[in-house]
Amino acid sequence: MSMEPKLLKQLLLKNHQDAIYQNQCQSLCLPMADSRERIRGPSRDGREFLTSPRQVLRRLMLLSEGRQYREAAGVVGRLGPSVLHSVIAELPIDLLLEHLPHSAYLLESFYTRLTTLNSTPKPDVPSETVVWQLVRLFANPHESGLRQRCSKLMQALAQYEPALRQALRERRRSFDNAVQGLGVHGLTTDASGQLISLHVALKTELQRHVDTYKMAIHKLEELSMVTINQDPAHSSHQRLLAINYGDIQQRLIDNKTLLTMLDKPALKQLYTLVENLSTRVENDKEVLSCVGQVKRLDAQAHIEKRPAAGLLMNFSRGCEVVLHMMGPESVPPSPLAANKTTAAGSAGGSSCSDGYHSDDSASEDGSELVSHYRNLYIENRADALEALDSLPQLKHVHSLKAKILFSMIVLSFRLCHGMRERKVLEVRRVLNCPLDSSSETTLALDRSVRHHLHETTDSFPLGEIERSVFNQVLSTLHEYPCLESCPPLTHFVSACVRLAWRMINQKAPYYLDTDFNLGFLRPEKHERHPQSDRRSDLIKAFLWPALMQNNQCAFKAVVAT
C-alpha cells in the first residue's frame, strides 16, 4: 500500500509533462498553419485581394513559390480585364518558364483568360518565348507526363496567337533543310564517272584547265606574229569583204584549232564542281545559322560537343510535337473569298493558276504515287532482298541487306532533288538570270522549268543518278564485290530513282522524313514491322523511310522494335 501514493505521483507528473509538450507543439505549429492559411486560403469574402494588381501579383508569387499553381490559376480566372493587364505587365514570365512543365497550368490560365476576355488592344505577352521554351523541353524530354502537363497550354497559345503555328513551321522547315544539306558533302563524280572527293575533283579539273589554257596561249603566241601588229584598217568591213579564198581557209583553220582546244566536253565539268562547292557553302551557312538559333533558345545545349545533325533533328522534332499538340487549325472561310471562288467558277471553266493541274487531279496523282511507293516497299524491296539472300557473301549479314536497300531509296530521293535544283539553275544561267534573283520574271521562269520537268518525268534521262546511287553503295561496301553483279539490285535502284524523280517533281513535292534517330516509336509516323517485338516501343532499326508531303505523313516509316 505504501507504493500506491508513489506510483500515483509518478503518473500525475507524467501527465503534466505530456500536457506541457502538447501546448509547446501547438504553439510552434500555429505560425506554420497561419502561413499556410495566408498562402492557400483567400479572405472570407473571397474578393478583397482581387481589387489591387499589386496584391494579386504578390499573391500569385507566393503561390508560385509554394508550387501551388492550381490555386494561382483560380486567382487568375477571377481577374477582370484591367487588373489582368496590369498583372501581366509586371509578371516575371521568366520565372514561370524556368519551372515548366510544373507552371504550365498557371500559364494556360493566363492565355485562356485573355482569349475569353478578348480585349483590344492585346497586352504584350511574350508568347513566342513560351513556345520556344516548350520546343526546348520537347527536343530533350526528360520528364514523364510532359505532354499531359503541357497540352492545354499549347492549345491555349495557338488560340491566342494563331501566327505561332507558321513561325513553328518555318523554323522546323529550316532545321530539316539544314539537316538535309549536311548529306550533300559526300563523294562526287569526275568526268569518267568515278566517285572521288570534291577537292580532289576540283584539283584535277583545274589542272586540266591550266594545261589546256597553256596550250591555247602557246597557239595564240604563234598566231600573234600575224595579228599582234595588224593594221586596224585591215579589219574594216570593206577589207573583210575583199579577202580571198586562201585567207578565209587559213582563218578557219586557226580559229578551229583554238576552238578544239577550249571547247572540250571535259572542261565543262568545272562549272558543275563549282556549283557543287557553292551548294555546300550555302548548306553549311544554313546549318551554322540554325545551330546559332538553337544556342539562343537553349544556352545549355552544349552545341560544341554534340553532332549538329542530332541537335537540329531534336529541335525539329520538338517543333513537330508542339505543332501536333496545338490541335487542328480551324480557320473559317472568308465570305469574300467564297464569293471570289463562286465568281471565278461562273466566269469560265479554265484556271489561271501557276500549278501543273487541278487539285482533284493532284489528289488522284498523289494517291497513285503513294500506292507506287507502298508497292516499291512490298514488292520491289522483297525481290531485291531475296536476290541479296541468294548471295553467299551476304548469307550471315541479315541487317546489312536491309540497310543496303534503305540507303538506296534515301540516296535516290536526295540525288533527284539535287538534280532538279541544278536544272533550274542551269536554265537561269543560260538565260543570264542572276542566281539569287527573286524578281517575278525569274520566279515565273523557275515555275516554267519545274512545270516542264513535271510533264517530262516519264521520259527524263536518269541514268546518271542511277549510276551515282549504285556507285556510292558499292564504294561504301567495297568488300562485297558480288553486289556489282546482282541484276535485281540494279532494277531496284532504277525503280527507286524513277519513282523519286516523279515524286519530287509534283506541284506539292513529296520528300522523305530524315529523322532516323533510334528513339521511341511514334504511331503518327512509324509502323511496326510484323516480326518486331510488340512489347517494346524502342526502335532498333529503320527498314523503310516515311514519305512526307506538306509536313503531313503520307506513308509511315517501317521500323523494327
XYZ file of C-alpha atoms in Angstrom:
561
model
C 0.000 0.000 0.000
C 2.950 2.289 0.614
C 3.851 2.028 -3.038
C 0.491 3.286 -4.323
C 0.924 7.029 -3.412
C 4.356 6.982 -5.005
C 3.037 5.377 -8.245
C 0.114 7.813 -8.398
C 2.513 10.728 -8.025
C 4.628 9.486 -10.958
C 1.529 9.126 -13.172
C 0.350 12.650 -12.382
C 3.822 14.037 -13.098
C 3.961 12.246 -16.490
C 0.514 13.567 -17.480
C 1.594 17.084 -16.574
C 4.746 16.804 -18.759
C 2.699 15.475 -21.698
C 0.311 18.413 -21.453
C 3.188 20.891 -21.462
C 4.737 19.189 -24.557
C 1.429 19.301 -26.463
C 0.998 23.003 -25.688
C 4.515 23.681 -26.994
C 3.842 21.781 -30.231
C 0.606 23.676 -30.793
C 2.335 26.997 -30.231
C 5.039 26.038 -32.744
C 2.529 24.856 -35.370
C 0.343 27.967 -35.166
C 2.722 30.193 -37.243
C 3.052 27.432 -39.849
C -0.694 26.949 -40.058
C -1.144 30.692 -40.216
C 1.447 30.812 -43.029
C -0.366 28.083 -44.937
C -3.604 29.950 -44.420
C -2.007 33.108 -45.854
C -0.830 31.196 -48.915
C -3.740 28.868 -49.521
C -6.911 30.446 -48.372
C -8.336 33.711 -49.583
C -10.096 36.085 -47.263
C -13.578 35.174 -46.136
C -15.369 37.409 -48.608
C -13.184 35.970 -51.429
C -12.863 39.313 -53.249
C -10.744 41.567 -51.120
C -7.433 40.628 -52.771
C -8.768 40.891 -56.351
C -9.122 44.646 -56.347
C -5.447 45.652 -56.369
C -2.994 44.461 -59.058
C -0.161 44.682 -56.549
C -1.948 42.404 -54.102
C -2.818 39.971 -56.883
C 0.775 39.878 -58.113
C 2.085 39.340 -54.575
C -0.373 36.518 -54.008
C 0.491 34.863 -57.320
C 4.188 34.980 -56.500
C 3.600 33.474 -53.046
C 1.555 30.659 -54.567
C 4.152 30.087 -57.285
C 6.956 29.888 -54.727
C 4.959 27.166 -52.996
C 4.312 25.476 -56.388
C 0.580 25.866 -55.815
C -0.112 26.630 -59.455
C -3.713 25.403 -59.455
C -4.637 27.816 -56.675
C -2.833 30.573 -58.599
C -4.780 29.670 -61.750
C -8.007 30.044 -59.764
C -6.940 33.560 -58.830
C -6.259 34.424 -62.494
C -9.629 33.041 -63.548
C -11.442 35.682 -61.428
C -9.485 38.708 -62.642
C -11.109 41.483 -64.642
C -9.591 42.973 -67.830
C -7.858 45.976 -66.287
C -6.382 44.067 -63.337
C -5.322 41.200 -65.632
C -3.479 43.568 -67.997
C -1.695 45.243 -65.097
C -0.646 41.918 -63.600
C 0.667 40.583 -66.932
C 2.692 43.744 -67.498
C 4.583 43.175 -64.214
C 4.539 39.376 -64.034
C 8.072 37.832 -64.254
C 7.326 35.311 -67.010
C 10.969 34.120 -66.970
C 10.495 32.654 -63.502
C 7.444 30.717 -64.635
C 9.266 29.450 -67.722
C 12.082 28.101 -65.559
C 9.535 25.967 -63.691
C 7.903 24.448 -66.783
C 6.209 21.980 -67.048
C 5.016 22.472 -63.441
C 3.888 26.050 -64.113
C 2.029 25.115 -67.322
C -1.323 25.199 -65.507
C -0.823 28.824 -64.425
C 0.421 29.982 -67.842
C -2.505 28.241 -69.525
C -4.934 30.080 -67.242
C -3.455 33.432 -68.341
C -3.893 32.692 -72.063
C -7.339 31.199 -71.576
C -8.451 34.238 -69.614
C -7.032 36.614 -72.244
C -8.822 34.718 -75.015
C -12.079 34.750 -73.075
C -11.954 38.492 -72.368
C -10.866 39.246 -75.978
C -9.850 42.774 -75.041
C -8.262 45.172 -77.518
C -5.512 46.049 -77.836
C -3.926 42.778 -76.860
C -1.486 43.027 -73.966
C 2.196 42.465 -74.709
C 2.655 38.837 -73.673
C 5.901 37.013 -74.659
C 4.026 34.144 -76.307
C 6.893 33.322 -78.662
C 9.275 32.925 -75.719
C 6.854 30.481 -74.098
C 6.568 28.464 -77.331
C 10.323 28.129 -77.798
C 10.720 27.089 -74.181
C 8.195 24.311 -74.878
C 10.109 23.356 -78.034
C 13.286 23.119 -75.962
C 11.557 20.843 -73.461
C 10.199 18.508 -76.129
C 13.507 18.493 -78.009
C 15.111 16.809 -74.988
C 12.265 15.254 -72.993
C 13.477 14.065 -69.600
C 10.297 14.190 -67.509
C 7.446 11.723 -67.684
C 3.983 13.066 -68.370
C 5.355 16.094 -70.230
C 2.691 16.013 -72.933
C -0.184 15.680 -70.495
C 1.025 18.653 -68.483
C 1.591 20.984 -71.427
C -1.147 20.012 -73.911
C -3.724 22.555 -72.691
C -1.107 25.307 -72.534
C -0.166 24.752 -76.188
C -3.797 24.727 -77.273
C -4.409 27.983 -75.409
C -1.309 29.516 -77.020
C -2.467 28.534 -80.508
C -5.904 30.021 -79.848
C -4.499 33.289 -78.521
C -1.661 33.675 -81.084
C -2.552 31.760 -84.291
C 0.549 33.183 -86.049
C 2.767 30.997 -83.855
C 1.910 27.972 -85.993
C 3.510 29.485 -89.086
C 6.609 30.535 -87.136
C 7.000 26.967 -85.869
C 6.526 25.519 -89.356
C 9.154 27.814 -90.858
C 11.661 27.101 -88.092
C 11.064 23.360 -88.394
C 11.451 23.546 -92.178
C 14.744 25.408 -91.812
C 16.010 22.755 -89.377
C 15.012 19.940 -91.748
C 16.614 21.656 -94.748
C 19.809 22.197 -92.791
C 19.968 18.519 -91.840
C 19.311 17.526 -95.435
C 22.083 19.870 -96.559
C 24.560 18.042 -94.345
C 24.105 14.986 -96.545
C 25.473 16.593 -99.732
C 29.082 16.624 -98.520
C 29.787 13.130 -99.783
C 31.738 11.953 -102.789
C 31.165 13.396 -106.244
C 31.682 12.025 -109.732
C 34.524 13.079 -112.005
C 34.497 13.196 -115.820
C 34.898 9.412 -116.003
C 32.047 8.705 -113.574
C 34.281 7.610 -110.685
C 33.428 8.675 -107.118
C 36.086 10.939 -105.604
C 36.355 13.751 -103.100
C 35.160 17.146 -104.297
C 38.501 18.790 -103.516
C 40.387 16.134 -105.484
C 37.960 16.533 -108.381
C 38.443 20.324 -108.335
C 42.211 19.969 -108.283
C 42.188 17.538 -111.205
C 39.794 19.684 -113.188
C 41.727 22.890 -112.557
C 44.956 21.174 -113.611
C 43.256 20.070 -116.818
C 42.166 23.658 -117.429
C 45.656 25.003 -116.737
C 47.225 22.576 -119.223
C 44.617 23.385 -121.862
C 44.965 27.128 -121.403
C 48.759 26.886 -121.640
C 48.400 25.134 -125.000
C 45.899 27.752 -126.143
C 48.207 30.597 -125.089
C 51.079 28.960 -126.959
C 48.897 28.718 -130.060
C 47.855 32.363 -129.697
C 51.501 33.359 -129.436
C 52.154 31.583 -132.750
C 49.287 33.482 -134.332
C 50.347 36.792 -132.779
C 53.174 37.100 -135.300
C 50.411 37.792 -137.818
C 47.738 39.509 -135.713
C 49.521 41.450 -132.950
C 50.652 44.364 -135.119
C 47.834 44.188 -137.595
C 46.695 47.491 -139.042
C 43.140 48.382 -137.810
C 42.263 49.251 -141.367
C 42.682 45.585 -142.277
C 39.635 44.774 -140.081
C 37.352 47.265 -141.768
C 34.152 45.995 -143.291
C 35.258 46.643 -146.881
C 38.620 44.914 -146.359
C 36.890 41.891 -144.764
C 34.644 41.570 -147.805
C 37.677 41.660 -150.098
C 39.703 38.768 -148.638
C 40.257 35.772 -150.882
C 39.578 32.058 -150.507
C 43.008 31.159 -149.139
C 42.807 33.755 -146.333
C 39.395 32.546 -145.284
C 40.614 28.957 -145.243
C 43.638 29.839 -143.073
C 41.486 31.875 -140.669
C 39.089 28.944 -140.325
C 41.940 26.554 -139.561
C 43.367 28.871 -136.874
C 40.056 29.524 -135.169
C 39.004 25.868 -135.357
C 42.296 24.853 -133.738
C 41.647 27.241 -130.833
C 38.020 26.125 -130.507
C 39.059 22.476 -130.395
C 41.445 23.261 -127.549
C 38.999 25.300 -125.460
C 35.587 23.806 -126.229
C 36.180 20.339 -124.808
C 33.386 18.438 -123.022
C 35.809 17.589 -120.231
C 36.362 21.285 -119.483
C 32.663 21.787 -118.764
C 32.947 19.678 -115.617
C 34.386 22.652 -113.711
C 31.082 24.507 -113.735
C 29.297 21.558 -112.096
C 32.034 21.204 -109.473
C 31.976 24.918 -108.647
C 28.211 24.783 -108.357
C 28.517 21.785 -106.038
C 31.044 23.706 -103.958
C 28.722 26.714 -103.812
C 25.851 24.492 -102.679
C 27.982 23.040 -99.900
C 28.994 26.501 -98.705
C 25.370 27.658 -98.591
C 24.289 24.478 -96.794
C 26.973 24.920 -94.139
C 25.926 28.548 -93.681
C 22.362 27.360 -93.135
C 23.486 24.728 -90.630
C 25.531 27.236 -88.605
C 22.632 29.696 -88.672
C 20.229 27.046 -87.363
C 22.683 25.921 -84.679
C 23.020 29.569 -83.641
C 19.245 29.760 -83.289
C 19.288 26.645 -81.126
C 22.015 28.172 -78.956
C 19.877 31.263 -78.420
C 16.915 29.079 -77.485
C 18.875 26.780 -75.179
C 22.053 28.166 -73.646
C 22.759 24.750 -72.072
C 22.658 22.820 -75.352
C 26.486 22.341 -75.456
C 26.498 22.732 -79.229
C 30.280 22.381 -79.447
C 30.181 18.817 -78.102
C 27.118 17.470 -79.943
C 26.662 16.435 -83.586
C 24.911 19.232 -85.454
C 22.507 16.864 -87.222
C 21.297 15.264 -83.994
C 20.887 18.659 -82.339
C 18.825 20.094 -85.207
C 16.746 16.934 -85.583
C 15.881 17.040 -81.878
C 14.665 20.630 -82.112
C 12.829 19.872 -85.351
C 11.060 17.067 -83.515
C 10.277 19.498 -80.684
C 8.641 21.871 -83.190
C 6.687 18.972 -84.665
C 5.411 17.829 -81.265
C 4.326 21.350 -80.296
C 2.562 21.823 -83.644
C 0.798 18.495 -83.262
C -0.323 19.238 -79.722
C -1.683 22.650 -80.682
C -4.521 20.736 -82.274
C -6.103 21.101 -85.714
C -6.030 24.527 -87.262
C -9.581 25.661 -87.870
C -9.863 28.800 -89.977
C -13.416 29.708 -91.077
C -13.667 30.556 -94.788
C -13.915 34.239 -95.593
C -17.205 35.275 -97.250
C -15.241 37.464 -99.658
C -13.049 34.537 -100.669
C -16.119 32.356 -101.139
C -17.688 34.971 -103.373
C -14.493 35.213 -105.414
C -14.409 31.448 -105.807
C -18.023 31.372 -106.967
C -17.422 34.222 -109.387
C -14.333 32.542 -110.793
C -16.232 29.297 -111.264
C -19.062 31.009 -113.141
C -16.720 33.167 -115.225
C -15.125 30.269 -117.066
C -14.118 26.670 -116.947
C -10.329 27.150 -117.087
C -7.957 28.028 -114.280
C -5.233 30.662 -114.473
C -3.096 29.285 -111.650
C 0.596 28.603 -111.968
C 0.127 24.952 -110.945
C 0.505 21.961 -113.158
C -3.021 20.587 -112.784
C -6.181 20.946 -110.746
C -6.479 19.992 -107.089
C -8.623 16.954 -107.964
C -6.075 15.570 -110.373
C -3.336 16.373 -107.869
C -5.059 14.305 -105.189
C -5.602 11.438 -107.631
C -1.978 11.507 -108.785
C -0.875 11.755 -105.160
C -2.790 8.663 -104.075
C -1.398 6.794 -107.098
C 2.173 7.801 -106.243
C 1.756 6.779 -102.608
C 0.464 3.436 -103.864
C 3.585 3.051 -106.031
C 5.741 3.921 -103.010
C 3.953 1.226 -100.990
C 4.425 -1.314 -103.785
C 8.091 -0.363 -104.022
C 8.449 -1.454 -100.393
C 6.202 -4.510 -100.536
C 7.158 -5.947 -103.947
C 10.378 -4.440 -105.342
C 12.148 -4.425 -101.991
C 11.102 -8.027 -101.340
C 12.506 -9.126 -104.724
C 15.789 -7.304 -104.128
C 16.031 -8.732 -100.598
C 15.506 -12.239 -101.960
C 18.288 -11.667 -104.503
C 20.640 -10.477 -101.752
C 19.779 -13.560 -99.668
C 20.991 -15.738 -102.516
C 24.492 -14.178 -102.457
C 26.879 -16.380 -100.435
C 28.939 -13.438 -99.149
C 25.818 -11.865 -97.580
C 24.432 -15.048 -96.106
C 25.162 -14.187 -92.469
C 24.761 -10.382 -92.514
C 20.977 -10.051 -92.299
C 20.874 -6.471 -91.015
C 23.291 -5.263 -93.712
C 20.953 -6.318 -96.531
C 18.101 -4.221 -95.147
C 20.459 -1.266 -94.689
C 21.617 -1.505 -98.313
C 18.066 -1.215 -99.650
C 17.212 1.540 -97.155
C 20.272 3.542 -98.269
C 19.314 3.190 -101.914
C 15.858 4.731 -101.539
C 17.251 7.572 -99.391
C 20.044 8.305 -101.884
C 17.553 8.238 -104.762
C 15.429 10.999 -103.257
C 18.463 13.051 -102.262
C 20.144 12.936 -105.677
C 16.891 13.522 -107.580
C 16.235 16.630 -105.503
C 19.730 17.892 -106.276
C 19.256 17.201 -109.989
C 16.016 19.184 -110.100
C 17.566 22.216 -108.424
C 20.591 22.050 -110.749
C 18.360 22.052 -113.822
C 16.539 25.157 -112.598
C 19.853 26.947 -112.000
C 21.221 25.852 -115.375
C 18.285 27.468 -117.184
C 18.818 30.650 -115.178
C 22.489 30.696 -116.111
C 21.855 30.041 -119.823
C 19.363 32.935 -119.935
C 21.701 35.207 -117.920
C 19.359 35.449 -114.933
C 21.064 36.205 -111.598
C 21.184 33.068 -109.462
C 19.991 34.958 -106.384
C 17.278 36.926 -108.173
C 13.768 36.920 -106.697
C 12.049 39.003 -109.358
C 8.660 37.915 -110.647
C 10.102 37.201 -114.109
C 12.777 34.888 -112.698
C 10.291 33.124 -110.429
C 7.945 32.622 -113.380
C 10.852 31.113 -115.298
C 11.539 28.729 -112.404
C 7.897 27.673 -112.362
C 8.006 27.019 -116.091
C 11.118 24.852 -115.724
C 9.530 22.867 -112.893
C 6.366 22.509 -114.973
C 8.417 21.123 -117.834
C 10.205 18.704 -115.503
C 6.842 17.574 -114.172
C 5.479 16.982 -117.656
C 8.552 15.011 -118.757
C 9.099 12.844 -115.659
C 8.459 9.617 -117.587
C 10.949 10.423 -120.366
C 13.635 12.343 -118.464
C 17.037 10.570 -118.614
C 18.015 9.394 -115.136
C 20.919 7.088 -115.956
C 23.405 9.430 -114.281
C 21.525 9.357 -110.979
C 21.069 5.579 -111.127
C 24.797 5.071 -111.648
C 25.624 7.527 -108.880
C 23.338 5.756 -106.371
C 24.764 2.352 -107.281
C 28.382 3.562 -107.236
C 28.007 5.221 -103.832
C 26.712 1.994 -102.315
C 29.448 -0.068 -103.995
C 32.205 2.301 -102.876
C 30.965 2.106 -99.290
C 30.718 -1.712 -99.393
C 33.812 -2.379 -101.486
C 34.453 -5.589 -99.538
C 31.324 -7.091 -101.169
C 32.094 -7.048 -104.935
C 29.245 -9.504 -105.508
C 26.788 -6.574 -105.341
C 28.043 -5.293 -108.672
C 26.817 -8.404 -110.487
C 23.326 -8.529 -108.960
C 20.735 -7.563 -111.650
C 17.717 -7.437 -109.266
C 19.595 -4.858 -107.197
C 20.181 -2.750 -110.325
C 16.476 -2.970 -111.174
C 15.596 -1.914 -107.631
C 17.829 1.178 -107.920
C 16.208 2.061 -111.241
C 12.716 1.754 -109.756
C 13.683 3.878 -106.711
C 15.210 6.656 -108.827
C 12.346 6.773 -111.328
C 9.674 6.957 -108.583
C 11.686 9.504 -106.554
C 12.009 11.720 -109.647
C 8.244 11.623 -110.208
C 7.508 12.403 -106.563
C 9.805 15.394 -106.144
C 8.504 16.972 -109.361
C 4.903 17.201 -108.174
C 3.165 20.519 -107.536
C 3.375 19.681 -103.838
C 6.620 17.660 -103.814
C 6.974 14.510 -101.774
C 10.078 14.055 -99.638
C 11.441 11.607 -97.105
C 11.407 12.192 -93.385
C 15.103 12.299 -92.461
C 14.593 11.796 -88.722
C 16.284 8.416 -88.333
C 17.006 8.667 -84.615
C 16.605 5.351 -82.831
C 14.244 6.682 -80.191
C 10.771 5.540 -79.234
C 8.099 4.507 -81.714
C 5.703 7.299 -82.651
C 2.402 5.949 -84.004
C 1.724 9.043 -86.122
C 4.762 8.406 -88.351
C 6.107 4.918 -87.536
C 4.650 1.488 -88.289
C 5.975 -1.564 -86.523
C 7.262 -4.410 -88.716
C 5.140 -7.549 -88.221
C 8.135 -9.566 -86.984
C 9.113 -6.968 -84.374
C 8.784 -7.260 -80.621
C 5.379 -5.748 -79.844
C 6.174 -5.497 -76.147
C 8.848 -2.848 -76.823
C 8.459 0.655 -78.295
C 12.201 1.219 -78.682
C 13.218 1.467 -82.353
C 16.133 -0.811 -83.249
C 16.352 -0.106 -86.990
C 14.599 1.710 -89.847
C 13.549 -0.610 -92.664
C 11.798 1.929 -94.908
C 11.637 5.746 -94.611
C 8.448 7.736 -94.069
C 7.046 9.653 -97.043
C 6.007 13.256 -96.335
C 4.074 15.936 -98.186
C 3.281 19.410 -96.830
C 4.512 18.340 -93.377
C 1.967 15.506 -93.373
C 2.890 11.832 -93.291
C 1.665 10.144 -96.495
C 3.271 6.765 -95.746
C 4.574 5.738 -92.335
C 8.127 4.579 -91.822
C 8.516 0.837 -91.249
C 10.657 0.197 -88.177
C 11.919 -2.800 -86.236
C 11.447 -2.723 -82.460
